mmCIF file of C-alpha atoms in Angstrom:
data_model
loop_
_atom_site.group_PDB
_atom_site.id
_atom_site.type_symbol
_atom_site.label_atom_id
_atom_site.label_comp_id
_atom_site.label_asym_id
_atom_site.label_seq_id
_atom_site.Cartn_x
_atom_site.Cartn_y
_atom_site.Cartn_z
ATOM 1 C CA MET A 1 -52.102 116.418 246.297
ATOM 2 C CA PRO A 2 -54.989 117.121 243.901
ATOM 3 C CA GLU A 3 -53.841 118.732 240.687
ATOM 4 C CA ASN A 4 -56.364 121.563 240.896
ATOM 5 C CA ASP A 5 -54.684 122.868 244.023
ATOM 6 C CA SER A 6 -53.343 126.335 243.290
ATOM 7 C CA ALA A 7 -51.688 129.187 245.071
ATOM 8 C CA PRO A 8 -53.805 131.665 247.025
ATOM 9 C CA GLY A 9 -55.374 134.039 244.574
ATOM 10 C CA GLY A 10 -55.156 131.524 241.717
ATOM 11 C CA ASP A 11 -57.987 129.969 239.720
ATOM 12 C CA ASP A 12 -58.813 126.943 241.859
ATOM 13 C CA GLY A 13 -60.382 124.106 239.960
ATOM 14 C CA ARG A 14 -60.131 125.765 236.573
ATOM 15 C CA GLU A 15 -59.280 123.653 233.527
ATOM 16 C CA HIS A 16 -55.777 124.435 232.311
ATOM 17 C CA ARG A 17 -54.823 124.638 228.663
ATOM 18 C CA ALA A 18 -52.725 121.607 227.770
ATOM 19 C CA ALA A 19 -49.709 123.574 226.626
ATOM 20 C CA ALA A 20 -46.739 121.403 225.812
ATOM 21 C CA PRO A 21 -43.395 122.414 227.287
ATOM 22 C CA GLY A 22 -42.035 125.245 225.153
ATOM 23 C CA GLY A 23 -45.325 125.587 223.262
ATOM 24 C CA ALA A 24 -46.226 129.168 222.336
ATOM 25 C CA GLY A 25 -49.709 130.616 222.275
ATOM 26 C CA GLU A 26 -50.661 134.064 221.035
ATOM 27 C CA PRO A 27 -49.526 135.916 224.216
ATOM 28 C CA THR A 28 -46.148 134.191 224.044
ATOM 29 C CA ARG A 29 -45.816 134.963 220.348
ATOM 30 C CA LEU A 30 -46.477 138.656 220.942
ATOM 31 C CA LEU A 31 -44.051 138.865 223.847
ATOM 32 C CA ARG A 32 -41.290 137.090 221.952
ATOM 33 C CA ALA A 33 -41.870 139.298 218.913
ATOM 34 C CA ALA A 34 -41.564 142.402 221.102
ATOM 35 C CA MET A 35 -38.352 141.142 222.703
ATOM 36 C CA GLN A 36 -36.946 140.231 219.304
ATOM 37 C CA GLU A 37 -37.681 143.745 218.078
ATOM 38 C CA VAL A 38 -35.835 145.222 221.057
ATOM 39 C CA SER A 39 -32.909 142.947 220.192
ATOM 40 C CA THR A 40 -32.631 144.537 216.758
ATOM 41 C CA VAL A 41 -31.302 147.602 218.570
ATOM 42 C CA ILE A 42 -29.766 146.132 221.730
ATOM 43 C CA VAL A 43 -26.889 143.753 221.050
ATOM 44 C CA GLY A 44 -26.581 140.911 223.547
ATOM 45 C CA GLN A 45 -27.957 141.726 227.000
ATOM 46 C CA ASP A 46 -30.674 139.128 226.445
ATOM 47 C CA GLN A 47 -31.119 138.684 230.176
ATOM 48 C CA MET A 48 -31.676 142.406 230.711
ATOM 49 C CA VAL A 49 -34.254 142.516 227.906
ATOM 50 C CA GLU A 50 -36.062 139.452 229.259
ATOM 51 C CA ARG A 51 -36.043 140.686 232.860
ATOM 52 C CA THR A 52 -37.393 144.134 231.971
ATOM 53 C CA MET A 53 -40.177 142.464 229.998
ATOM 54 C CA VAL A 54 -40.895 140.195 232.969
ATOM 55 C CA ALA A 55 -41.149 143.241 235.251
ATOM 56 C CA LEU A 56 -43.484 144.977 232.799
ATOM 57 C CA ILE A 57 -45.799 141.980 232.422
ATOM 58 C CA ALA A 58 -45.735 141.328 236.201
ATOM 59 C CA ARG A 59 -46.726 144.969 236.911
ATOM 60 C CA GLY A 60 -43.483 145.556 238.780
ATOM 61 C CA HIS A 61 -40.581 147.985 238.655
ATOM 62 C CA CYS A 62 -37.013 147.190 237.687
ATOM 63 C CA LEU A 63 -33.612 148.467 238.839
ATOM 64 C CA LEU A 64 -30.764 148.110 236.354
ATOM 65 C CA GLU A 65 -27.265 148.278 237.788
ATOM 66 C CA GLY A 66 -24.209 148.542 235.564
ATOM 67 C CA VAL A 67 -21.340 150.723 234.484
ATOM 68 C CA PRO A 68 -21.972 153.557 231.989
ATOM 69 C CA GLY A 69 -22.226 152.861 228.286
ATOM 70 C CA ILE A 70 -23.802 149.389 228.249
ATOM 71 C CA ALA A 71 -27.160 150.458 226.741
ATOM 72 C CA LYS A 72 -29.316 150.534 229.878
ATOM 73 C CA THR A 73 -31.041 153.791 228.884
ATOM 74 C CA LEU A 74 -31.283 152.750 225.229
ATOM 75 C CA ALA A 75 -32.889 149.455 226.223
ATOM 76 C CA VAL A 76 -35.625 151.188 228.232
ATOM 77 C CA SER A 77 -36.438 153.754 225.548
ATOM 78 C CA THR A 78 -36.481 151.000 222.900
ATOM 79 C CA LEU A 79 -38.803 148.857 225.023
ATOM 80 C CA ALA A 80 -41.174 151.820 225.393
ATOM 81 C CA LYS A 81 -41.187 152.334 221.624
ATOM 82 C CA VAL A 82 -41.792 148.653 220.880
ATOM 83 C CA THR A 83 -44.682 148.413 223.348
ATOM 84 C CA GLY A 84 -46.243 151.688 222.219
ATOM 85 C CA GLY A 85 -46.284 153.373 225.616
ATOM 86 C CA SER A 86 -45.474 156.974 226.472
ATOM 87 C CA PHE A 87 -41.932 157.491 227.725
ATOM 88 C CA ALA A 88 -40.366 159.997 230.119
ATOM 89 C CA ARG A 89 -36.767 160.219 231.251
ATOM 90 C CA VAL A 90 -35.793 161.937 234.502
ATOM 91 C CA GLN A 91 -32.094 162.566 235.019
ATOM 92 C CA PHE A 92 -31.485 162.346 238.758
ATOM 93 C CA THR A 93 -29.009 164.929 240.066
ATOM 94 C CA PRO A 94 -28.199 166.271 243.570
ATOM 95 C CA ASP A 95 -30.116 169.526 242.923
ATOM 96 C CA LEU A 96 -33.332 167.766 241.886
ATOM 97 C CA VAL A 97 -36.427 168.401 244.053
ATOM 98 C CA PRO A 98 -39.535 166.202 244.407
ATOM 99 C CA SER A 99 -41.737 168.631 242.455
ATOM 100 C CA ASP A 100 -39.477 168.109 239.434
ATOM 101 C CA ILE A 101 -40.681 164.515 239.392
ATOM 102 C CA VAL A 102 -44.295 164.345 240.595
ATOM 103 C CA GLY A 103 -45.423 167.907 239.806
ATOM 104 C CA THR A 104 -46.502 170.886 241.855
ATOM 105 C CA ARG A 105 -49.155 173.566 242.351
ATOM 106 C CA ILE A 106 -48.534 176.883 240.625
ATOM 107 C CA TYR A 107 -50.216 180.121 241.748
ATOM 108 C CA HIS A 108 -51.494 182.460 239.035
ATOM 109 C CA PRO A 109 -51.955 186.052 240.303
ATOM 110 C CA SER A 110 -54.223 186.924 237.387
ATOM 111 C CA THR A 111 -56.824 184.361 238.419
ATOM 112 C CA GLU A 112 -55.847 184.177 242.106
ATOM 113 C CA GLN A 113 -55.989 180.384 241.816
ATOM 114 C CA PHE A 114 -53.633 177.453 241.961
ATOM 115 C CA ASP A 115 -53.189 175.238 238.929
ATOM 116 C CA VAL A 116 -51.661 171.780 239.078
ATOM 117 C CA GLU A 117 -48.687 171.085 236.858
ATOM 118 C CA LEU A 118 -48.219 167.318 236.622
ATOM 119 C CA GLY A 119 -44.674 165.957 236.558
ATOM 120 C CA PRO A 120 -42.937 163.616 234.109
ATOM 121 C CA VAL A 121 -43.967 160.497 236.068
ATOM 122 C CA PHE A 122 -47.300 160.636 234.256
ATOM 123 C CA ALA A 123 -46.144 158.302 231.505
ATOM 124 C CA ASN A 124 -46.315 154.554 230.867
ATOM 125 C CA PHE A 125 -42.530 154.183 231.074
ATOM 126 C CA VAL A 126 -40.557 156.317 233.509
ATOM 127 C CA LEU A 127 -36.789 156.064 233.327
ATOM 128 C CA ALA A 128 -35.146 157.232 236.562
ATOM 129 C CA ASP A 129 -31.643 157.615 235.192
ATOM 130 C CA GLU A 130 -28.842 157.312 237.772
ATOM 131 C CA ILE A 131 -31.370 157.257 240.594
ATOM 132 C CA ASN A 132 -28.663 157.097 243.265
ATOM 133 C CA ARG A 133 -27.381 160.579 242.338
ATOM 134 C CA ALA A 134 -30.340 162.262 244.061
ATOM 135 C CA PRO A 135 -30.677 162.597 247.861
ATOM 136 C CA ALA A 136 -33.175 160.634 249.947
ATOM 137 C CA LYS A 137 -35.801 163.410 249.843
ATOM 138 C CA VAL A 138 -36.034 163.088 246.068
ATOM 139 C CA GLN A 139 -35.850 159.295 246.058
ATOM 140 C CA SER A 140 -38.725 159.146 248.562
ATOM 141 C CA SER A 141 -40.964 161.061 246.147
ATOM 142 C CA LEU A 142 -41.177 157.844 244.134
ATOM 143 C CA LEU A 143 -42.462 155.723 247.028
ATOM 144 C CA GLU A 144 -46.137 156.559 246.518
ATOM 145 C CA VAL A 145 -45.676 156.535 242.758
ATOM 146 C CA MET A 146 -44.234 153.020 242.723
ATOM 147 C CA ALA A 147 -46.394 151.426 245.418
ATOM 148 C CA GLU A 148 -49.775 153.069 244.837
ATOM 149 C CA LYS A 149 -49.359 154.234 241.217
ATOM 150 C CA GLN A 150 -50.742 157.631 242.101
ATOM 151 C CA VAL A 151 -49.600 161.135 243.047
ATOM 152 C CA SER A 152 -51.128 163.297 245.781
ATOM 153 C CA LEU A 153 -50.937 167.060 245.165
ATOM 154 C CA GLY A 154 -52.802 169.713 247.124
ATOM 155 C CA GLY A 155 -55.227 167.237 248.657
ATOM 156 C CA THR A 156 -56.101 165.674 245.298
ATOM 157 C CA THR A 157 -55.025 162.242 244.112
ATOM 158 C CA TYR A 158 -54.060 161.767 240.478
ATOM 159 C CA ARG A 159 -53.903 158.264 239.061
ATOM 160 C CA LEU A 160 -50.979 157.329 236.856
ATOM 161 C CA PRO A 161 -51.525 155.824 233.398
ATOM 162 C CA ASP A 162 -52.008 152.090 233.036
ATOM 163 C CA PRO A 163 -49.750 150.261 232.336
ATOM 164 C CA PHE A 164 -47.096 152.003 234.419
ATOM 165 C CA VAL A 165 -43.536 150.974 235.201
ATOM 166 C CA VAL A 166 -40.502 152.676 236.723
ATOM 167 C CA ILE A 167 -37.172 151.449 235.403
ATOM 168 C CA ALA A 168 -34.234 152.962 237.262
ATOM 169 C CA THR A 169 -30.530 152.769 236.524
ATOM 170 C CA GLN A 170 -27.595 153.163 238.849
ATOM 171 C CA ASN A 171 -23.827 153.138 238.514
ATOM 172 C CA PRO A 172 -22.148 150.780 241.018
ATOM 173 C CA VAL A 173 -18.572 152.011 240.565
ATOM 174 C CA GLU A 174 -18.845 155.653 241.666
ATOM 175 C CA SER A 175 -18.931 156.804 245.265
ATOM 176 C CA GLU A 176 -18.694 160.623 245.074
ATOM 177 C CA GLY A 177 -22.006 162.455 244.820
ATOM 178 C CA VAL A 178 -23.922 159.199 245.197
ATOM 179 C CA TYR A 179 -26.711 158.464 247.676
ATOM 180 C CA PRO A 180 -27.295 154.708 248.134
ATOM 181 C CA LEU A 181 -30.926 153.663 247.901
ATOM 182 C CA PRO A 182 -32.468 152.993 251.333
ATOM 183 C CA GLU A 183 -34.020 149.619 252.089
ATOM 184 C CA ALA A 184 -37.594 150.922 251.707
ATOM 185 C CA GLN A 185 -36.802 152.239 248.238
ATOM 186 C CA ARG A 186 -35.068 149.053 247.082
ATOM 187 C CA ASP A 187 -37.982 146.971 248.312
ATOM 188 C CA ARG A 188 -40.313 148.807 245.901
ATOM 189 C CA PHE A 189 -38.436 147.345 242.945
ATOM 190 C CA LEU A 190 -39.651 143.941 241.821
ATOM 191 C CA MET A 191 -36.211 143.085 240.473
ATOM 192 C CA LYS A 192 -32.656 144.333 240.463
ATOM 193 C CA VAL A 193 -30.782 143.232 237.349
ATOM 194 C CA VAL A 194 -27.003 143.436 237.182
ATOM 195 C CA VAL A 195 -26.017 144.340 233.605
ATOM 196 C CA PRO A 196 -22.517 143.141 232.605
ATOM 197 C CA HIS A 197 -20.176 144.356 229.888
ATOM 198 C CA PRO A 198 -20.803 142.816 226.443
ATOM 199 C CA ARG A 199 -18.595 139.948 225.352
ATOM 200 C CA ALA A 200 -16.064 140.206 222.510
ATOM 201 C CA HIS A 201 -18.323 139.016 219.679
ATOM 202 C CA GLU A 202 -21.148 141.239 220.985
ATOM 203 C CA GLU A 203 -18.779 144.201 221.047
ATOM 204 C CA MET A 204 -17.932 143.534 217.404
ATOM 205 C CA GLU A 205 -21.639 143.422 216.533
ATOM 206 C CA ILE A 206 -22.201 146.712 218.389
ATOM 207 C CA LEU A 207 -19.421 148.261 216.318
ATOM 208 C CA ARG A 208 -20.936 146.937 213.106
ATOM 209 C CA ARG A 209 -24.464 148.159 213.872
ATOM 210 C CA MET A 210 -23.751 151.494 215.474
ATOM 211 C CA SER A 211 -20.833 152.767 213.406
ATOM 212 C CA ALA A 212 -23.100 153.460 210.422
ATOM 213 C CA THR A 213 -26.838 154.200 210.610
ATOM 214 C CA PRO A 214 -28.141 152.812 213.945
ATOM 215 C CA PRO A 215 -31.137 150.501 213.602
ATOM 216 C CA GLU A 216 -34.569 151.621 214.785
ATOM 217 C CA ALA A 217 -37.153 149.438 216.462
ATOM 218 C CA HIS A 218 -40.774 149.369 215.372
ATOM 219 C CA GLN A 219 -43.906 149.233 217.495
ATOM 220 C CA ILE A 220 -45.213 145.712 218.095
ATOM 221 C CA LEU A 221 -47.645 146.175 221.010
ATOM 222 C CA ASP A 222 -49.897 148.916 222.336
ATOM 223 C CA PRO A 223 -51.061 149.783 225.883
ATOM 224 C CA VAL A 224 -54.363 147.914 225.460
ATOM 225 C CA THR A 225 -52.604 144.736 224.306
ATOM 226 C CA LEU A 226 -50.054 145.156 227.072
ATOM 227 C CA ARG A 227 -52.802 145.222 229.693
ATOM 228 C CA GLU A 228 -54.286 142.064 228.186
ATOM 229 C CA LEU A 229 -50.884 140.366 228.398
ATOM 230 C CA GLN A 230 -50.631 141.389 232.047
ATOM 231 C CA HIS A 231 -54.019 139.766 232.677
ATOM 232 C CA ASP A 232 -52.845 136.642 230.826
ATOM 233 C CA ALA A 233 -49.844 136.449 233.159
ATOM 234 C CA GLU A 234 -52.076 136.737 236.219
ATOM 235 C CA ARG A 235 -54.004 133.678 235.013
ATOM 236 C CA VAL A 236 -50.890 131.498 234.755
ATOM 237 C CA HIS A 237 -51.366 128.552 237.096
ATOM 238 C CA VAL A 238 -49.250 128.330 240.260
ATOM 239 C CA HIS A 239 -49.411 124.935 241.954
ATOM 240 C CA GLN A 240 -49.714 124.940 245.733
ATOM 241 C CA LEU A 241 -46.314 123.225 246.033
ATOM 242 C CA ILE A 242 -44.714 125.977 243.936
ATOM 243 C CA ALA A 243 -46.241 128.582 246.254
ATOM 244 C CA ASP A 244 -44.930 126.630 249.241
ATOM 245 C CA TYR A 245 -41.470 126.543 247.645
ATOM 246 C CA VAL A 246 -41.469 130.329 247.221
ATOM 247 C CA VAL A 247 -42.475 130.813 250.852
ATOM 248 C CA ARG A 248 -39.742 128.457 252.046
ATOM 249 C CA LEU A 249 -37.110 130.333 250.046
ATOM 250 C CA VAL A 250 -38.140 133.649 251.560
ATOM 251 C CA MET A 251 -38.497 132.280 255.089
ATOM 252 C CA ALA A 252 -35.002 130.782 254.872
ATOM 253 C CA THR A 253 -33.656 134.354 254.776
ATOM 254 C CA ARG A 254 -35.560 135.221 257.968
ATOM 255 C CA GLU A 255 -35.267 131.978 259.935
ATOM 256 C CA PRO A 256 -32.198 130.306 258.399
ATOM 257 C CA GLU A 257 -31.711 127.898 261.289
ATOM 258 C CA ASN A 258 -35.127 126.330 260.528
ATOM 259 C CA TYR A 259 -34.247 125.652 256.887
ATOM 260 C CA GLY A 260 -30.840 124.033 257.127
ATOM 261 C CA VAL A 261 -28.690 127.153 256.727
ATOM 262 C CA PRO A 262 -27.924 128.280 260.322
ATOM 263 C CA GLU A 263 -24.666 129.875 259.153
ATOM 264 C CA LEU A 264 -26.684 132.641 257.475
ATOM 265 C CA ARG A 265 -27.851 133.995 260.840
ATOM 266 C CA ARG A 266 -24.458 135.645 261.307
ATOM 267 C CA VAL A 267 -24.428 137.399 257.941
ATOM 268 C CA LEU A 268 -28.067 138.467 257.619
ATOM 269 C CA GLU A 269 -29.377 141.509 259.448
ATOM 270 C CA VAL A 270 -32.814 141.549 257.785
ATOM 271 C CA GLY A 271 -34.356 138.916 255.532
ATOM 272 C CA ALA A 272 -36.549 139.342 252.479
ATOM 273 C CA SER A 273 -39.915 141.059 252.936
ATOM 274 C CA PRO A 274 -43.361 139.730 251.949
ATOM 275 C CA ARG A 275 -42.992 141.761 248.752
ATOM 276 C CA ALA A 276 -40.326 139.223 247.778
ATOM 277 C CA THR A 277 -42.871 136.399 248.103
ATOM 278 C CA LEU A 278 -45.509 138.197 246.055
ATOM 279 C CA GLY A 279 -42.970 139.445 243.551
ATOM 280 C CA LEU A 280 -41.351 136.061 243.001
ATOM 281 C CA VAL A 281 -44.723 134.483 242.187
ATOM 282 C CA ALA A 282 -45.748 137.357 239.889
ATOM 283 C CA ALA A 283 -42.402 137.362 238.093
ATOM 284 C CA SER A 284 -42.452 133.568 237.706
ATOM 285 C CA ARG A 285 -45.892 133.777 236.132
ATOM 286 C CA ALA A 286 -44.653 136.359 233.635
ATOM 287 C CA LEU A 287 -41.551 134.309 232.803
ATOM 288 C CA ALA A 288 -43.631 131.170 232.286
ATOM 289 C CA LEU A 289 -45.880 133.067 229.857
ATOM 290 C CA ILE A 290 -42.858 134.376 227.937
ATOM 291 C CA ARG A 291 -41.495 130.831 227.709
ATOM 292 C CA GLY A 292 -44.743 129.440 226.350
ATOM 293 C CA ARG A 293 -46.432 127.859 229.370
ATOM 294 C CA ASP A 294 -49.615 128.547 231.309
ATOM 295 C CA TYR A 295 -48.165 127.042 234.499
ATOM 296 C CA VAL A 296 -45.120 127.852 236.628
ATOM 297 C CA LEU A 297 -42.241 125.397 237.090
ATOM 298 C CA PRO A 298 -39.732 125.370 239.955
ATOM 299 C CA GLU A 299 -37.064 126.364 237.433
ATOM 300 C CA ASP A 300 -38.901 129.661 236.787
ATOM 301 C CA VAL A 301 -38.650 130.460 240.495
ATOM 302 C CA ARG A 302 -34.979 129.488 240.691
ATOM 303 C CA VAL A 303 -34.041 131.537 237.611
ATOM 304 C CA LEU A 304 -35.579 134.698 239.088
ATOM 305 C CA ALA A 305 -34.683 134.227 242.760
ATOM 306 C CA ARG A 306 -31.469 136.254 242.569
ATOM 307 C CA ASP A 307 -33.124 139.174 240.766
ATOM 308 C CA VAL A 308 -36.133 139.304 243.093
ATOM 309 C CA MET A 309 -34.592 138.492 246.486
ATOM 310 C CA ALA A 310 -30.960 139.630 246.598
ATOM 311 C CA HIS A 311 -31.524 143.407 246.701
ATOM 312 C CA ARG A 312 -34.021 143.021 249.540
ATOM 313 C CA LEU A 313 -31.533 141.448 251.940
ATOM 314 C CA VAL A 314 -29.688 143.567 254.515
ATOM 315 C CA LEU A 315 -26.253 142.261 255.432
ATOM 316 C CA SER A 316 -24.738 142.354 258.889
ATOM 317 C CA PHE A 317 -21.528 144.213 259.667
ATOM 318 C CA ASP A 318 -19.638 140.912 259.768
ATOM 319 C CA ALA A 319 -20.841 140.029 256.274
ATOM 320 C CA LEU A 320 -19.795 143.409 254.914
ATOM 321 C CA ALA A 321 -16.392 143.067 256.545
ATOM 322 C CA ASP A 322 -15.925 139.586 255.078
ATOM 323 C CA GLY A 323 -17.013 140.624 251.593
ATOM 324 C CA VAL A 324 -20.114 138.436 251.548
ATOM 325 C CA THR A 325 -22.651 139.426 248.868
ATOM 326 C CA THR A 326 -26.421 139.063 248.842
ATOM 327 C CA THR A 327 -26.299 136.980 245.663
ATOM 328 C CA GLN A 328 -24.075 134.467 247.442
ATOM 329 C CA ILE A 329 -26.672 134.224 250.201
ATOM 330 C CA VAL A 330 -29.490 133.620 247.702
ATOM 331 C CA ASP A 331 -27.401 130.931 246.000
ATOM 332 C CA ARG A 332 -26.857 129.254 249.373
ATOM 333 C CA VAL A 333 -30.593 129.329 250.094
ATOM 334 C CA LEU A 334 -31.374 127.857 246.664
ATOM 335 C CA ALA A 335 -28.910 125.036 247.329
ATOM 336 C CA ALA A 336 -30.354 124.287 250.766
ATOM 337 C CA VAL A 337 -34.108 124.503 250.114
ATOM 338 C CA PRO A 338 -35.237 121.632 247.838
ATOM 339 C CA PRO A 339 -37.747 122.443 245.097
ATOM 340 C CA PRO A 340 -40.801 120.301 244.418
ATOM 341 C CA ARG A 341 -40.239 117.544 241.878
ATOM 342 C CA VAL A 342 -41.948 117.815 238.497
ATOM 343 C CA ILE A 343 -43.559 114.637 237.158
ATOM 344 C CA TRP A 344 -44.381 114.675 233.446
ATOM 345 C CA ASP A 345 -47.315 112.412 232.622
ATOM 346 C CA ASP A 346 -47.727 110.686 229.274
ATOM 347 C CA PRO A 347 -48.821 113.374 226.761
ATOM 348 C CA ALA A 348 -50.995 110.784 224.985
ATOM 349 C CA SER A 349 -53.163 110.494 228.067
ATOM 350 C CA GLY A 350 -53.975 114.209 228.001
ATOM 351 C CA GLU A 351 -53.116 114.560 231.682
ATOM 352 C CA GLN A 352 -51.422 117.635 233.092
ATOM 353 C CA THR A 353 -48.079 118.120 234.761
ATOM 354 C CA ALA A 354 -48.017 116.983 238.379
ATOM 355 C CA MET A 355 -45.921 118.209 241.271
ATOM 356 C CA ALA A 356 -44.552 116.059 244.065
ATOM 357 C CA ALA A 357 -42.913 117.201 247.250
ATOM 358 C CA ARG A 358 -39.297 116.208 247.592
#
C-alpha cells in the first residue's frame, strides 16, 4: 500500500516530518513539561495525568472513576492551573437542577425584562464532581454542553470557551443516593479512566509532600498555545491500515462472530458506537504527539482501547450475572483482532515507517 495513504480526514500525500521513534519536537516538549509540572503536585497516578492530557489535546471529555481521596479533583484543578485555563467546579448533589449548571433567565421587575445568567459551565475546565450523585434530569443538561459545546437559553445559543473540556469524577463503591450514568451520557465521554489507590512508596511520598507545605504548580501553557497543540494533534498522520485496525476493533464488539470472537455475542447487548471509532483515532493522535511522534502506531491504539471503548459497551443480563466486565471484553477483542505490522526502514535511507497488513 502506498505510504501516503492516510485515514479519512487526514493529510493525504503530505510530506511527514522524519521524527525518530521517541524524538520530541516543540509540541511534545511543551506537553511533557506541562505533565511534569502536574506531577510536582500529584504523586504517582501517571496514567491518570497522561490520559487527562490526551483527552484535552484530543478535544474530548474524560470520566475519572475511583474511590474518594486519591487526588482526582486535585489533578483536574492542577491541570487547569498548569494550562492556564479558567476552572469551575460543580458539586453534583440530588437537589441540583439544570439551571445550576448551564444558567437561566432571570426576570427583573424594575426593567420588565429577562436577563441571562450564565452557569459555571462557561469555563475552559469544568469539573463535574461526583457526577453520579445527580439524577438523570441534571446529567442530561450536560449533553448539549459536551457534544455541541454550546448552551441554549431562551432561544439564544451561547458558545462555550475554546478550549473546553468536561472532566467528571464518580465513586464506584457507593450505591445509596447514586444515579448511574445512562448509556447516552457515558458515550459523550472520550475516555473513562479507572484511578487506583497509590502504591506503598507513592503513599510515603504523598505523606512527605503533603504533611508540610503542599507544593504548588506553575503555569506552563495558555489557552492559545493549547489550541495550537490541539491543531498539532489533528495533523498527526494516521495510516490507512491503522484506521482499518480501529474500525475492526469497534466492529468486533458489534459483529463478534465475523471477527473470530463469537462467544462475545452472548455477553454483549450493545457494541461500541461510532464515537468510539472517532475517539480512538483522536486519542491515539494525541498520545502519539505526547510520545514524540507525528504518526500513530498500533501500540497507541492498543494502549487506549480500554479507556475509549470499555465504558461504551452494554453488557447482557447473562454477562452481569456471570460477573463479566467490559474491560475483559475489550481485552478479548484486542487478543483476537490482529494489528497491522510495523516495518522500520533503514534510518540512513531517510524513508518513513511502513505498515503491512498481518
